[in-house]
Amino acid sequence: MADNRPRATVHDMALIGRATQQRAMVLGALVVAEGFISAQALHKRLVADGSPVGLSTVYRTLTALAEAGRADVFRDTNGERLFRHRPGPDHRHYLVCTQCGLSLPVESGPVEKWADRIARTSGFADVRHSVELSGVCPDCGRKADQGQTSRSS
Amino acid sequence: MADNRPRATVHDMALIGRATQQRAMVLGALVVAEGFISAQALHKRLVADGSPVGLSTVYRTLTALAEAGRADVFRDTNGERLFRHRPGPDHRHYLVCTQCGLSLPVESGPVEKWADRIARTSGFADVRHSVELSGVCPDCGRKADQGQTSRSS
DNA sequence: ACGTAAGTGGAAATGATTTTCACATCAAGC
DNA sequence: GCTTGATGTGAAAATCATTTCCACTTACGT
């Protein structure tokens, strides 16, 4: 059977300059993570896995990837930036689990149309939109329920 | 003619505890600001206007207002939190000028419906959405154009 | 007016991110 | 294979928004 896990392309590395071991490790960890993850968390994971990459390098690599359009970024409620490897170049929106970071691409046609209409009728120039959907995924919801139940009378 | 400028209501103060001079000044400045403004900027403005409120108090008041639902909050791209006095209790979305902070409420029916549908069909619990539209307002666009024109050619 | 819980402010603490800079290393060119 | 200059790295320091601490003040019910 074929290996269907997402993987980094050489293209990803080429886009952000020189191909170093560290960048490969960061990119690899980001791809493996699937879903949004913070630079700090990714760094911890790398160190734990015996890939001691410097924190600065993690930040530099993630920022570069985001600038090159190979990663999606958004701020969580605590102001932390979460990154996610973007397989393709398409503009997408995700429903992200606030507990585990699992992210689900959602059908976003209606919002795009809506945003375009606003852009056209507002008189504003260079209109951009950022749409974030967050919630608790079924798995985490189940866990939370169990926790609640055992704690309450 | 009637004075149509937005103003703080006694209600705003009552919602967040004791009515102090400092809170009145912060609230007043927030109302006068119209559009989104950061805690830091609001503090500078207050100090400049001869209302020396402590930075901590500005943060505390804005946070309290947001929690009481009397202010909208969102994170700008730099991770700064921007606040805006909310006249009514309705859930709204705004088109915010990235240059001057001017904000325009936009008709958001379609997004709400879209978000609700996602919430219902995804299996996720407690789904929230944050939608941010940003651009350059006509005024700032004009200024930018002039700047560009005189510099180029 | 009094008492006291709630509020204030300046300084210190926090926490994510960025910068600095001495050192390592990649990719040519010889 | 070896020098070389640009590019990348990492540990520590710097930055910046925000929060917390804590001694001092103040609003407000009695």
mmCIF file of C-alpha atoms (C1' of nucleotides) in Angstrom, chain C, chain D:
data_model
loop_
_atom_site.group_PDB
_atom_site.id
_atom_site.type_symbol
_atom_site.label_atom_id
_atom_site.label_comp_id
_atom_site.label_asym_id
_atom_site.label_seq_id
_atom_site.Cartn_x
_atom_site.Cartn_y
_atom_site.Cartn_z
ATOM 1 C "C1'" DA C 1 -17.611 61.168 58.957
ATOM 2 C "C1'" DC C 2 -15.963 56.018 59.102
ATOM 3 C "C1'" DG C 3 -14.550 51.671 57.750
ATOM 4 C "C1'" DT C 4 -13.310 48.787 54.334
ATOM 5 C "C1'" DA C 5 -13.546 46.349 50.150
ATOM 6 C "C1'" DA C 6 -12.464 47.708 45.560
ATOM 7 C "C1'" DG C 7 -9.466 50.359 42.666
ATOM 8 C "C1'" DT C 8 -5.030 52.495 41.401
ATOM 9 C "C1'" DG C 9 -0.271 52.990 39.633
ATOM 10 C "C1'" DG C 10 4.544 52.144 39.133
ATOM 11 C "C1'" DA C 11 7.615 48.756 39.073
ATOM 12 C "C1'" DA C 12 8.719 44.040 38.509
ATOM 13 C "C1'" DA C 13 7.348 39.679 36.348
ATOM 14 C "C1'" DT C 14 5.885 37.017 32.366
ATOM 15 C "C1'" DG C 15 5.915 35.069 27.950
ATOM 16 C "C1'" DA C 16 6.193 35.116 23.071
ATOM 17 C "C1'" DT C 17 8.988 36.739 19.634
ATOM 18 C "C1'" DT C 18 13.141 39.212 17.624
ATOM 19 C "C1'" DT C 19 17.726 40.665 17.470
ATOM 20 C "C1'" DT C 20 22.679 40.297 18.194
ATOM 21 C "C1'" DC C 21 26.927 38.449 17.277
ATOM 22 C "C1'" DA C 22 30.574 35.063 17.465
ATOM 23 C "C1'" DC C 23 30.953 30.736 15.440
ATOM 24 C "C1'" DA C 24 29.738 26.957 12.058
ATOM 25 C "C1'" DT C 25 28.809 25.402 7.395
ATOM 26 C "C1'" DC C 26 27.304 25.462 2.678
ATOM 27 C "C1'" DA C 27 28.500 25.925 -2.362
ATOM 28 C "C1'" DA C 28 31.505 27.721 -5.512
ATOM 29 C "C1'" DG C 29 35.810 28.402 -7.545
ATOM 30 C "C1'" DC C 30 40.605 27.070 -7.660
ATOM 31 C "C1'" DG D 1 40.574 18.515 -1.648
ATOM 32 C "C1'" DC D 2 40.981 23.328 0.124
ATOM 33 C "C1'" DT D 3 40.116 28.462 0.595
ATOM 34 C "C1'" DT D 4 36.461 31.898 0.858
ATOM 35 C "C1'" DG D 5 32.643 34.766 1.363
ATOM 36 C "C1'" DA D 6 27.933 34.599 2.021
ATOM 37 C "C1'" DT D 7 24.397 32.422 4.627
ATOM 38 C "C1'" DG D 8 22.650 29.986 8.625
ATOM 39 C "C1'" DT D 9 22.806 28.834 13.555
ATOM 40 C "C1'" DG D 10 22.162 29.246 18.547
ATOM 41 C "C1'" DA D 11 22.617 31.098 23.231
ATOM 42 C "C1'" DA D 12 21.833 34.967 25.400
ATOM 43 C "C1'" DA D 13 20.131 39.624 25.542
ATOM 44 C "C1'" DA D 14 16.681 42.841 23.964
ATOM 45 C "C1'" DT D 15 11.821 44.014 22.904
ATOM 46 C "C1'" DC D 16 7.088 44.545 23.507
ATOM 47 C "C1'" DA D 17 2.451 43.784 24.956
ATOM 48 C "C1'" DT D 18 0.280 42.374 28.828
ATOM 49 C "C1'" DT D 19 -0.217 40.818 33.744
ATOM 50 C "C1'" DT D 20 0.809 40.721 38.462
ATOM 51 C "C1'" DC D 21 2.319 42.661 42.932
ATOM 52 C "C1'" DC D 22 1.682 45.490 46.579
ATOM 53 C "C1'" DA D 23 1.538 49.650 49.293
ATOM 54 C "C1'" DC D 24 -1.388 53.432 48.933
ATOM 55 C "C1'" DT D 25 -5.984 55.707 47.768
ATOM 56 C "C1'" DT D 26 -10.897 56.153 47.159
ATOM 57 C "C1'" DA D 27 -15.834 55.229 46.413
ATOM 58 C "C1'" DC D 28 -19.807 54.350 48.826
ATOM 59 C "C1'" DG D 29 -22.970 52.024 52.235
ATOM 60 C "C1'" DT D 30 -23.833 52.812 57.112
#
